[in-house]
Amino acid sequence: ARKIALGYDSPFPADFVFGVAAASAQIEGAAFKDGKGESVWDRFARIPGKVHNGDTPDVACDHYHRFDEDFALMASLGMKTYRLSIAWPRIYPKGDGELNQAGLDFYHRLFASMKKHGITPWVTLFHWDLPQALEDRGGWTSRVTVDAFAQYADTVVKAFAKDVKHWITLNEILCFTLLGYGTGSKAPGRKESNKVVNQTYHHALLCHGHGVRAVRKHGGKGAQVGLTDNCSVAVPVTEKPADIAAAKAWFIDRNAQILGAIHAGRYTDNFLKRVGADAPDVQPGDFDLISLPTDFLGLNIYSATYVRAGKAGPEALPTPVNYPRADSTWLRLTPQCLYWGTRLSHEAYGHQAIYITENGCGYDTEPVVNGEVFDLHRRDYVRSHLREVHRAISDGVPLKGYFLWSFIDNYEWEDGYQRRFGIVHCDFATQTRTPKLSARYYSDIIKERRIL
Ligand code: PNW
């Protein structure tokens, strides 16, 4: 990679994007308002024992009614780029069929408010809130969902082409498929065979392709589109060539079913060997759609696994129980994840533009000093991770932007409202918003465009 040698304290490139991120089901609330259909999360949250404290997305941050005040706050903190998602069941309450004009109207109002406050939207078409009516017809196990998504994507891109130039097709395929249909920890909470789970990946990949096609057809001039993937990241235990090569081999193997397949334009031999008889059913033409060229790769990276060269190939080290982490057990504090995640992706798949579309940390209790949430832990997390972004850019990785998850404390899926990822505190009882220390800190970084 081409070195551009940023000095340790030098600013980020002038076109580097600093953003914040959120998702419809996690912040909007108004779960049944103005014709919105039920989503799989509306249903799942009501199954006893599935979500912490039985929390539902019914109200969340009430962003549906408060977006203007939220964008005013965002703008006052100097935040100019915001990644959000559109709730599919607001647009098509049953997944396909009848269109809900009130749903489109809501996002028209929302984009108008963003424009007024000088904030650029990056829009994810699907961030996990599948219409329950589609789940009732098989959900991600069925090609019915693929056809419905194609229609939904066409409608949404057409409707908002004037307002939106940056589109993300799907958020984290492995989370809503493997965790939704394999382990059952996320909606719809099913525990299916490996064969069925592999088929859900394939259907999601097809939807990604339909999303790309919709943006090419209806997105208008300058529209860009990409996937957001939660790739598994390997960090080499040392930066000796042998460990780096081991990390890269592990990375390629671990990401075969999504990034590897898109890149190769087919399921790779290694992947097919691994899954054997459980390989997904593929129809002629599927991979023409799946491997349509995109404009960027979005990566959600929070953590990583340490890998080194072992005697019999790459060796992933078990994470010690007392290794530092945030309150989510999977969120071990490994800042180099951003350097190695973007560098290895670039080396493996060659994207010319990579964005970190999520990075952040969640805690259940945060210290309050004189009324301010004094989240030094989050400030440290952001700082240490941005250092690795800076290093990646310096080493020639085409890393073009960073979105912090999340703007405001929100509905953290099965962890409910207890797990807070926001840089703005939300008092869910009163819906009061209060910037935390980390919001002030990130705001200063955005203003000065360098690590402070
Ligand atoms: C992402 N893991 O989820 C999602 O895109 C967000 O909606 C979510 O709020 C955020 O990260 C924080 O959890 C993930 O198990 C869920 O490694 C689980 C994992 C990673 C990301």
Short mmCIF file of C-alpha atoms and ligand atoms in Angstrom, two decimals:
data_model
loop_
_atom_site.label_atom_id
_atom_site.label_comp_id
_atom_site.label_asym_id
_atom_site.label_seq_id
_atom_site.Cartn_x
_atom_site.Cartn_y
_atom_site.Cartn_z
CA ALA A 1 0.00 0.00 0.00
CA ARG A 2 1.06 3.54 -0.72
CA LYS A 3 2.33 5.35 2.37
CA ILE A 4 1.13 8.89 2.82
CA ALA A 5 2.92 9.22 6.15
CA LEU A 6 0.67 11.37 8.28
CA GLY A 7 2.65 12.80 11.15
CA TYR A 8 1.50 11.58 14.55
CA ASP A 9 -0.45 14.77 15.18
CA SER A 10 -1.32 15.76 11.66
CA PRO A 11 -4.95 16.34 10.68
CA PHE A 12 -7.13 13.81 8.92
CA PRO A 13 -7.39 14.32 5.14
CA ALA A 14 -9.70 17.18 4.19
CA ASP A 15 -12.32 14.86 2.69
CA PHE A 16 -12.35 12.39 5.61
CA VAL A 17 -15.93 11.89 6.86
CA PHE A 18 -16.63 12.01 10.60
CA GLY A 19 -20.13 10.79 11.38
CA VAL A 20 -22.47 9.31 13.93
CA ALA A 21 -24.79 6.35 13.39
CA ALA A 22 -28.12 4.91 14.53
CA ALA A 23 -30.90 2.63 13.24
CA SER A 24 -34.66 2.98 12.87
CA ALA A 25 -35.86 0.32 15.31
CA GLN A 26 -33.38 1.48 17.93
CA ILE A 27 -34.35 5.16 18.09
CA GLU A 28 -37.61 5.98 16.33
CA GLY A 29 -40.26 4.52 18.62
CA ALA A 30 -43.80 5.16 17.28
CA ALA A 31 -43.73 1.45 16.55
CA PHE A 32 -47.38 1.28 15.50
CA LYS A 33 -48.01 4.86 14.42
CA ASP A 34 -49.21 6.21 11.06
CA GLY A 35 -49.74 2.78 9.59
CA LYS A 36 -46.36 1.21 10.42
CA GLY A 37 -46.55 -2.58 10.32
CA GLU A 38 -45.22 -4.88 13.01
CA SER A 39 -41.53 -5.77 12.70
CA VAL A 40 -39.86 -8.97 13.87
CA TRP A 41 -38.34 -6.97 16.74
CA ASP A 42 -41.77 -5.68 17.83
CA ARG A 43 -42.84 -9.34 18.05
CA PHE A 44 -39.61 -10.83 19.45
CA ALA A 45 -39.41 -8.28 22.28
CA ARG A 46 -42.76 -9.55 23.59
CA ILE A 47 -41.58 -13.16 23.96
CA PRO A 48 -40.80 -13.54 27.67
CA GLY A 49 -37.10 -13.88 28.43
CA LYS A 50 -35.80 -12.79 25.03
CA VAL A 51 -34.95 -9.15 25.76
CA HIS A 52 -33.45 -7.75 28.93
CA ASN A 53 -36.18 -6.45 31.24
CA GLY A 54 -38.79 -7.18 28.54
CA ASP A 55 -37.90 -3.86 26.89
CA THR A 56 -39.63 -3.20 23.56
CA PRO A 57 -38.81 -0.76 20.72
CA ASP A 58 -42.28 0.83 21.17
CA VAL A 59 -41.01 4.25 22.27
CA ALA A 60 -37.19 4.06 22.21
CA CYS A 61 -35.83 7.64 21.89
CA ASP A 62 -39.13 8.88 20.44
CA HIS A 63 -37.00 10.17 17.58
CA TYR A 64 -40.10 9.85 15.38
CA HIS A 65 -41.48 12.94 17.11
CA ARG A 66 -38.22 14.56 18.17
CA PHE A 67 -35.98 14.31 15.12
CA ASP A 68 -35.88 18.06 14.59
CA GLU A 69 -34.60 18.67 18.11
CA ASP A 70 -32.14 15.76 17.67
CA PHE A 71 -30.74 17.23 14.46
CA ALA A 72 -30.47 20.64 16.10
CA LEU A 73 -28.39 19.06 18.85
CA MET A 74 -26.28 17.14 16.34
CA ALA A 75 -25.62 20.33 14.40
CA SER A 76 -24.77 22.27 17.55
CA LEU A 77 -22.07 19.66 18.24
CA GLY A 78 -20.65 20.17 14.75
CA MET A 79 -21.76 16.75 13.51
CA LYS A 80 -22.47 16.94 9.81
CA THR A 81 -22.89 13.33 8.68
CA TYR A 82 -25.46 10.94 10.08
CA ARG A 83 -26.04 7.29 9.22
CA LEU A 84 -29.64 6.23 9.76
CA SER A 85 -31.85 3.43 8.51
CA ILE A 86 -35.31 3.32 7.03
CA ALA A 87 -37.91 1.11 8.68
CA TRP A 88 -39.16 -1.25 5.99
CA PRO A 89 -42.51 -1.83 7.81
CA ARG A 90 -43.23 1.92 7.70
CA ILE A 91 -43.02 1.84 3.90
CA TYR A 92 -44.61 -1.57 3.28
CA PRO A 93 -46.44 -2.57 6.48
CA LYS A 94 -46.83 -6.13 5.21
CA GLY A 95 -43.40 -6.26 3.52
CA ASP A 96 -44.79 -6.02 0.01
CA GLY A 97 -48.09 -5.08 -1.58
CA GLU A 98 -49.69 -1.94 -0.27
CA LEU A 99 -47.47 1.11 0.11
CA ASN A 100 -47.90 3.31 3.20
CA GLN A 101 -47.67 6.93 2.07
CA ALA A 102 -47.51 8.14 5.69
CA GLY A 103 -44.25 6.22 6.08
CA LEU A 104 -42.71 7.94 3.07
CA ASP A 105 -44.00 11.29 4.37
CA PHE A 106 -42.24 10.76 7.69
CA TYR A 107 -38.84 10.32 6.02
CA HIS A 108 -39.51 13.29 3.73
CA ARG A 109 -39.98 15.42 6.86
CA LEU A 110 -36.89 13.88 8.42
CA PHE A 111 -34.64 14.55 5.42
CA ALA A 112 -35.97 18.10 5.17
CA SER A 113 -35.01 18.68 8.80
CA MET A 114 -31.53 17.22 8.23
CA LYS A 115 -31.06 19.54 5.28
CA LYS A 116 -32.16 22.52 7.34
CA HIS A 117 -29.53 21.63 9.95
CA GLY A 118 -26.80 21.00 7.37
CA ILE A 119 -26.49 17.27 8.05
CA THR A 120 -25.79 14.78 5.24
CA PRO A 121 -27.67 11.46 5.42
CA TRP A 122 -26.14 8.05 4.83
CA VAL A 123 -29.07 5.69 4.58
CA THR A 124 -29.20 1.97 5.31
CA LEU A 125 -32.08 0.22 3.57
CA PHE A 126 -32.25 -2.64 6.04
CA HIS A 127 -31.06 -2.63 9.64
CA TRP A 128 -32.87 -5.70 11.02
CA ASP A 129 -36.51 -4.56 11.31
CA LEU A 130 -38.03 -7.07 8.89
CA PRO A 131 -41.81 -6.78 8.51
CA GLN A 132 -43.34 -9.56 10.64
CA ALA A 133 -45.71 -10.39 7.77
CA LEU A 134 -42.69 -11.48 5.73
CA GLU A 135 -41.38 -13.53 8.62
CA ASP A 136 -44.76 -15.27 8.65
CA ARG A 137 -44.06 -16.24 5.02
CA GLY A 138 -40.60 -17.65 5.85
CA GLY A 139 -38.54 -14.54 6.51
CA TRP A 140 -34.90 -14.81 5.50
CA THR A 141 -35.27 -18.53 4.78
CA SER A 142 -37.47 -17.70 1.77
CA ARG A 143 -36.95 -16.05 -1.60
CA VAL A 144 -40.28 -14.30 -1.02
CA THR A 145 -38.27 -11.87 1.14
CA VAL A 146 -35.83 -11.27 -1.72
CA ASP A 147 -38.60 -10.27 -4.13
CA ALA A 148 -40.22 -8.07 -1.50
CA PHE A 149 -36.90 -6.37 -0.75
CA ALA A 150 -36.33 -5.62 -4.44
CA GLN A 151 -39.64 -3.78 -4.57
CA TYR A 152 -38.99 -1.98 -1.27
CA ALA A 153 -35.49 -0.89 -2.39
CA ASP A 154 -36.80 0.46 -5.71
CA THR A 155 -39.53 2.43 -3.94
CA VAL A 156 -37.28 3.93 -1.31
CA VAL A 157 -34.38 4.88 -3.57
CA LYS A 158 -36.79 6.43 -6.08
CA ALA A 159 -38.62 8.37 -3.36
CA PHE A 160 -35.50 9.80 -1.74
CA ALA A 161 -33.05 10.10 -4.63
CA LYS A 162 -33.09 13.88 -4.26
CA ASP A 163 -32.25 13.77 -0.56
CA VAL A 164 -29.82 10.87 -0.33
CA LYS A 165 -26.55 10.29 -2.17
CA HIS A 166 -25.05 7.62 0.09
CA TRP A 167 -26.83 4.29 0.35
CA ILE A 168 -26.01 1.20 2.35
CA THR A 169 -27.91 -1.92 1.30
CA LEU A 170 -27.90 -4.09 4.42
CA ASN A 171 -26.44 -3.87 7.90
CA GLU A 172 -24.43 -6.86 9.17
CA ILE A 173 -25.82 -9.85 7.32
CA LEU A 174 -24.39 -12.33 9.80
CA CYS A 175 -26.15 -10.72 12.75
CA PHE A 176 -29.70 -10.91 11.42
CA THR A 177 -29.20 -14.34 9.79
CA LEU A 178 -26.90 -16.39 12.01
CA LEU A 179 -28.10 -14.81 15.27
CA GLY A 180 -31.74 -14.60 14.12
CA TYR A 181 -32.06 -18.09 12.60
CA GLY A 182 -29.09 -20.04 14.02
CA THR A 183 -28.48 -19.21 17.67
CA GLY A 184 -31.83 -17.46 18.07
CA SER A 185 -30.49 -14.65 20.25
CA LYS A 186 -31.89 -12.00 17.92
CA ALA A 187 -35.28 -11.66 16.20
CA PRO A 188 -37.05 -13.77 15.07
CA GLY A 189 -35.33 -16.09 17.55
CA ARG A 190 -35.33 -19.26 15.45
CA LYS A 191 -32.89 -22.15 15.77
CA GLU A 192 -32.57 -23.69 12.33
CA SER A 193 -30.10 -26.14 10.77
CA ASN A 194 -26.82 -25.02 9.21
CA LYS A 195 -28.31 -25.66 5.79
CA VAL A 196 -31.17 -23.24 6.46
CA VAL A 197 -28.86 -20.65 7.99
CA ASN A 198 -26.55 -20.79 4.96
CA GLN A 199 -29.62 -20.24 2.79
CA THR A 200 -30.51 -17.10 4.78
CA TYR A 201 -27.01 -15.70 3.98
CA HIS A 202 -27.64 -16.35 0.33
CA HIS A 203 -31.00 -14.56 0.36
CA ALA A 204 -29.44 -11.61 2.15
CA LEU A 205 -26.67 -11.46 -0.46
CA LEU A 206 -29.33 -11.36 -3.18
CA CYS A 207 -31.01 -8.44 -1.40
CA HIS A 208 -27.69 -6.65 -1.30
CA GLY A 209 -27.53 -7.06 -5.08
CA HIS A 210 -31.07 -5.76 -5.49
CA GLY A 211 -30.14 -2.75 -3.34
CA VAL A 212 -27.15 -1.98 -5.58
CA ARG A 213 -29.32 -2.35 -8.67
CA ALA A 214 -31.98 -0.03 -7.21
CA VAL A 215 -29.40 2.70 -6.57
CA ARG A 216 -27.95 2.36 -10.09
CA LYS A 217 -31.44 2.54 -11.58
CA HIS A 218 -33.05 5.23 -9.44
CA GLY A 219 -30.34 6.89 -7.35
CA GLY A 220 -29.56 9.68 -9.78
CA LYS A 221 -26.28 11.40 -10.46
CA GLY A 222 -23.51 10.89 -7.93
CA ALA A 223 -25.36 8.28 -5.90
CA GLN A 224 -23.07 5.80 -4.17
CA VAL A 225 -23.86 2.40 -2.72
CA GLY A 226 -22.16 -0.24 -0.61
CA LEU A 227 -22.73 -3.00 1.90
CA THR A 228 -22.07 -2.69 5.61
CA ASP A 229 -20.50 -5.89 6.90
CA ASN A 230 -19.44 -6.93 10.37
CA CYS A 231 -16.36 -8.76 9.22
CA SER A 232 -14.47 -10.90 11.70
CA VAL A 233 -11.18 -9.12 12.32
CA ALA A 234 -7.86 -10.74 13.10
CA VAL A 235 -5.10 -8.79 14.82
CA PRO A 236 -1.66 -10.41 14.45
CA VAL A 237 -0.13 -11.11 17.85
CA THR A 238 3.11 -9.54 16.66
CA GLU A 239 3.69 -7.54 13.50
CA LYS A 240 6.24 -10.01 12.20
CA PRO A 241 5.48 -11.12 8.62
CA ALA A 242 4.55 -14.68 9.65
CA ASP A 243 1.90 -13.49 12.12
CA ILE A 244 0.56 -10.94 9.65
CA ALA A 245 0.25 -13.67 7.00
CA ALA A 246 -1.53 -15.89 9.52
CA ALA A 247 -3.94 -13.09 10.42
CA LYS A 248 -4.67 -12.51 6.76
CA ALA A 249 -5.33 -16.21 6.06
CA TRP A 250 -7.65 -16.44 9.07
CA PHE A 251 -9.42 -13.23 8.00
CA ILE A 252 -10.05 -14.54 4.49
CA ASP A 253 -11.31 -17.86 5.79
CA ARG A 254 -13.61 -16.30 8.41
CA ASN A 255 -15.16 -13.84 6.00
CA ALA A 256 -15.67 -16.28 3.14
CA GLN A 257 -19.46 -16.51 3.26
CA ILE A 258 -20.16 -12.80 2.77
CA LEU A 259 -17.22 -10.62 1.66
CA GLY A 260 -15.38 -13.55 0.08
CA ALA A 261 -18.41 -14.63 -1.96
CA ILE A 262 -19.20 -11.11 -3.15
CA HIS A 263 -15.58 -10.58 -4.15
CA ALA A 264 -15.17 -13.92 -5.93
CA GLY A 265 -18.57 -13.79 -7.61
CA ARG A 266 -19.29 -17.29 -6.31
CA TYR A 267 -18.92 -19.30 -3.12
CA THR A 268 -15.23 -20.05 -2.75
CA ASP A 269 -13.92 -23.61 -2.82
CA ASN A 270 -12.79 -23.37 0.79
CA PHE A 271 -16.24 -22.25 1.87
CA LEU A 272 -17.97 -24.99 -0.11
CA LYS A 273 -15.62 -27.59 1.34
CA ARG A 274 -16.34 -26.35 4.84
CA VAL A 275 -20.13 -26.42 4.53
CA GLY A 276 -20.33 -29.60 2.41
CA ALA A 277 -23.94 -30.74 1.96
CA ASP A 278 -25.16 -27.63 3.78
CA ALA A 279 -24.13 -25.35 0.90
CA PRO A 280 -26.80 -22.81 -0.08
CA ASP A 281 -28.96 -23.46 -3.15
CA VAL A 282 -27.91 -21.06 -5.87
CA GLN A 283 -29.99 -20.26 -8.96
CA PRO A 284 -28.55 -19.23 -12.32
CA GLY A 285 -27.85 -15.50 -12.39
CA ASP A 286 -27.75 -15.11 -8.60
CA PHE A 287 -24.11 -14.15 -8.53
CA ASP A 288 -24.45 -11.65 -11.37
CA LEU A 289 -26.63 -9.72 -8.95
CA ILE A 290 -24.62 -10.43 -5.81
CA SER A 291 -21.31 -9.34 -7.32
CA LEU A 292 -22.49 -6.10 -8.95
CA PRO A 293 -19.76 -3.49 -8.43
CA THR A 294 -20.21 -1.16 -5.46
CA ASP A 295 -18.69 2.22 -4.64
CA PHE A 296 -17.45 1.53 -1.14
CA LEU A 297 -17.29 -1.08 1.59
CA GLY A 298 -18.78 -0.27 4.98
CA LEU A 299 -17.35 -2.10 7.96
CA ASN A 300 -18.77 -2.25 11.47
CA ILE A 301 -15.81 -3.07 13.66
CA TYR A 302 -15.84 -3.04 17.45
CA SER A 303 -13.37 -5.76 18.41
CA ALA A 304 -11.07 -8.47 17.11
CA THR A 305 -9.46 -11.85 17.67
CA TYR A 306 -5.70 -12.24 18.13
CA VAL A 307 -4.13 -14.59 15.60
CA ARG A 308 -0.58 -15.87 15.13
CA ALA A 309 1.29 -18.30 12.93
CA GLY A 310 0.99 -21.75 14.54
CA LYS A 311 2.62 -25.01 13.58
CA ALA A 312 -0.45 -26.14 11.63
CA GLY A 313 -1.50 -22.79 10.22
CA PRO A 314 -3.18 -19.70 11.66
CA GLU A 315 -3.91 -20.02 15.34
CA ALA A 316 -6.61 -17.91 17.00
CA LEU A 317 -5.87 -17.21 20.63
CA PRO A 318 -8.64 -17.69 23.16
CA THR A 319 -9.40 -14.38 24.83
CA PRO A 320 -8.55 -14.48 28.56
CA VAL A 321 -11.61 -14.03 30.78
CA ASN A 322 -10.09 -10.98 32.44
CA TYR A 323 -9.15 -9.28 29.17
CA PRO A 324 -10.50 -5.71 29.25
CA ARG A 325 -13.89 -5.27 27.61
CA ALA A 326 -16.98 -3.10 27.56
CA ASP A 327 -20.17 -4.45 29.14
CA SER A 328 -21.14 -6.42 26.02
CA THR A 329 -19.21 -9.67 26.43
CA TRP A 330 -18.17 -9.66 22.74
CA LEU A 331 -16.77 -6.17 22.96
CA ARG A 332 -13.15 -6.72 23.99
CA LEU A 333 -11.06 -3.56 23.83
CA THR A 334 -8.78 -4.12 20.86
CA PRO A 335 -8.22 -0.76 19.14
CA GLN A 336 -5.95 -2.25 16.45
CA CYS A 337 -9.12 -3.91 15.09
CA LEU A 338 -9.64 -0.80 12.97
CA TYR A 339 -6.16 -0.84 11.48
CA TRP A 340 -6.07 -4.56 10.73
CA GLY A 341 -9.74 -4.82 9.79
CA THR A 342 -9.45 -2.15 7.11
CA ARG A 343 -5.98 -3.12 5.94
CA LEU A 344 -6.79 -6.82 5.56
CA SER A 345 -10.10 -6.05 3.82
CA HIS A 346 -8.32 -3.78 1.41
CA GLU A 347 -5.62 -6.35 0.71
CA ALA A 348 -8.12 -9.19 0.32
CA TYR A 349 -10.86 -7.49 -1.71
CA GLY A 350 -9.30 -4.34 -3.11
CA HIS A 351 -12.09 -1.82 -2.40
CA GLN A 352 -11.08 1.69 -3.36
CA ALA A 353 -13.07 3.27 -0.53
CA ILE A 354 -13.69 1.85 2.92
CA TYR A 355 -15.75 3.45 5.69
CA ILE A 356 -16.02 2.42 9.29
CA THR A 357 -19.82 2.59 9.46
CA GLU A 358 -19.92 1.69 13.19
CA ASN A 359 -17.49 1.68 16.08
CA GLY A 360 -18.24 2.40 19.70
CA CYS A 361 -18.76 0.89 23.14
CA GLY A 362 -21.67 0.16 25.45
CA TYR A 363 -21.92 0.27 29.24
CA ASP A 364 -24.71 -0.34 31.73
CA THR A 365 -23.62 2.24 34.27
CA GLU A 366 -21.64 5.37 33.60
CA PRO A 367 -20.31 7.84 36.17
CA VAL A 368 -22.10 11.15 36.59
CA VAL A 369 -20.11 14.13 37.87
CA ASN A 370 -21.97 17.39 38.47
CA GLY A 371 -24.76 16.33 36.14
CA GLU A 372 -22.45 15.35 33.28
CA VAL A 373 -22.02 11.73 32.21
CA PHE A 374 -18.27 11.55 32.65
CA ASP A 375 -17.63 8.69 30.23
CA LEU A 376 -13.86 8.67 30.19
CA HIS A 377 -14.00 5.01 29.13
CA ARG A 378 -15.76 6.02 25.91
CA ARG A 379 -13.45 8.97 25.34
CA ASP A 380 -10.51 6.57 25.63
CA TYR A 381 -12.20 4.08 23.31
CA VAL A 382 -12.79 6.71 20.63
CA ARG A 383 -9.31 8.14 20.95
CA SER A 384 -7.49 4.83 20.77
CA HIS A 385 -9.59 3.66 17.83
CA LEU A 386 -9.11 6.88 15.89
CA ARG A 387 -5.35 6.47 16.31
CA GLU A 388 -5.63 3.22 14.38
CA VAL A 389 -7.76 4.89 11.69
CA HIS A 390 -5.02 7.48 11.37
CA ARG A 391 -2.39 4.78 11.04
CA ALA A 392 -4.39 2.96 8.38
CA ILE A 393 -4.67 6.15 6.30
CA SER A 394 -0.98 6.77 6.75
CA ASP A 395 -0.24 3.26 5.45
CA GLY A 396 -2.27 3.88 2.30
CA VAL A 397 -5.48 2.07 3.22
CA PRO A 398 -8.29 3.96 1.42
CA LEU A 399 -10.17 4.55 4.65
CA LYS A 400 -12.42 7.52 3.96
CA GLY A 401 -14.59 7.92 7.01
CA TYR A 402 -15.60 6.91 10.52
CA PHE A 403 -19.10 6.73 12.05
CA LEU A 404 -19.34 6.52 15.80
CA TRP A 405 -22.04 4.22 17.19
CA SER A 406 -24.10 5.82 18.50
CA PHE A 407 -25.36 9.38 18.59
CA ILE A 408 -27.72 8.72 21.49
CA ASP A 409 -28.36 5.91 23.98
CA ASN A 410 -30.96 3.67 22.36
CA TYR A 411 -32.66 0.29 22.16
CA GLU A 412 -29.72 -2.09 22.23
CA TRP A 413 -31.66 -5.07 20.83
CA GLU A 414 -31.73 -8.02 23.25
CA ASP A 415 -29.87 -5.94 25.86
CA GLY A 416 -32.74 -3.45 25.94
CA TYR A 417 -32.32 0.09 27.26
CA GLN A 418 -29.84 -0.83 29.94
CA ARG A 419 -26.85 -1.05 27.58
CA ARG A 420 -25.87 2.51 26.60
CA PHE A 421 -23.78 3.17 23.47
CA GLY A 422 -24.60 6.88 23.06
CA ILE A 423 -22.35 9.89 23.20
CA VAL A 424 -25.55 11.73 24.14
CA HIS A 425 -27.34 10.45 27.24
CA CYS A 426 -31.05 9.69 26.92
CA ASP A 427 -33.23 9.72 30.02
CA PHE A 428 -35.87 7.34 28.68
CA ALA A 429 -38.43 8.36 31.33
CA THR A 430 -38.42 12.05 30.35
CA GLN A 431 -36.78 11.82 26.89
CA THR A 432 -34.23 14.40 28.01
CA ARG A 433 -31.05 14.45 25.94
CA THR A 434 -27.73 15.44 27.56
CA PRO A 435 -24.39 15.30 25.76
CA LYS A 436 -21.83 13.19 27.60
CA LEU A 437 -18.15 14.05 27.96
CA SER A 438 -17.51 11.90 24.87
CA ALA A 439 -19.88 14.03 22.75
CA ARG A 440 -17.92 17.17 23.63
CA TYR A 441 -14.69 15.31 22.94
CA TYR A 442 -15.79 13.96 19.55
CA SER A 443 -17.21 17.37 18.67
CA ASP A 444 -13.78 18.95 19.26
CA ILE A 445 -12.10 16.28 17.13
CA ILE A 446 -14.52 16.94 14.28
CA LYS A 447 -13.88 20.68 14.53
CA GLU A 448 -10.09 20.38 14.54
CA ARG A 449 -10.00 17.27 12.32
CA ARG A 450 -7.26 15.74 14.42
CA ILE A 451 -6.95 13.46 17.42
CA LEU A 452 -7.14 15.41 20.65
C1 PNW B 1 -24.12 -3.75 15.84
N1 PNW B 1 -21.18 -9.15 17.95
O1 PNW B 1 -24.46 -4.99 16.33
C2 PNW B 1 -25.39 -3.20 15.22
O2 PNW B 1 -25.25 -2.83 13.87
C3 PNW B 1 -26.04 -2.12 16.01
O3 PNW B 1 -27.40 -2.03 15.67
C4 PNW B 1 -25.81 -2.36 17.47
O4 PNW B 1 -26.54 -1.51 18.31
C5 PNW B 1 -24.32 -2.19 17.73
O5 PNW B 1 -23.54 -3.02 16.87
C6 PNW B 1 -23.90 -2.45 19.16
O6 PNW B 1 -24.19 -3.75 19.54
C7 PNW B 1 -23.57 -5.96 16.73
O7 PNW B 1 -21.71 -10.07 18.62
C8 PNW B 1 -24.07 -6.97 17.53
O8 PNW B 1 -19.96 -9.19 17.67
C9 PNW B 1 -23.28 -8.03 17.91
C10 PNW B 1 -21.97 -8.08 17.52
C11 PNW B 1 -21.44 -7.07 16.73
C12 PNW B 1 -22.25 -6.01 16.35
#
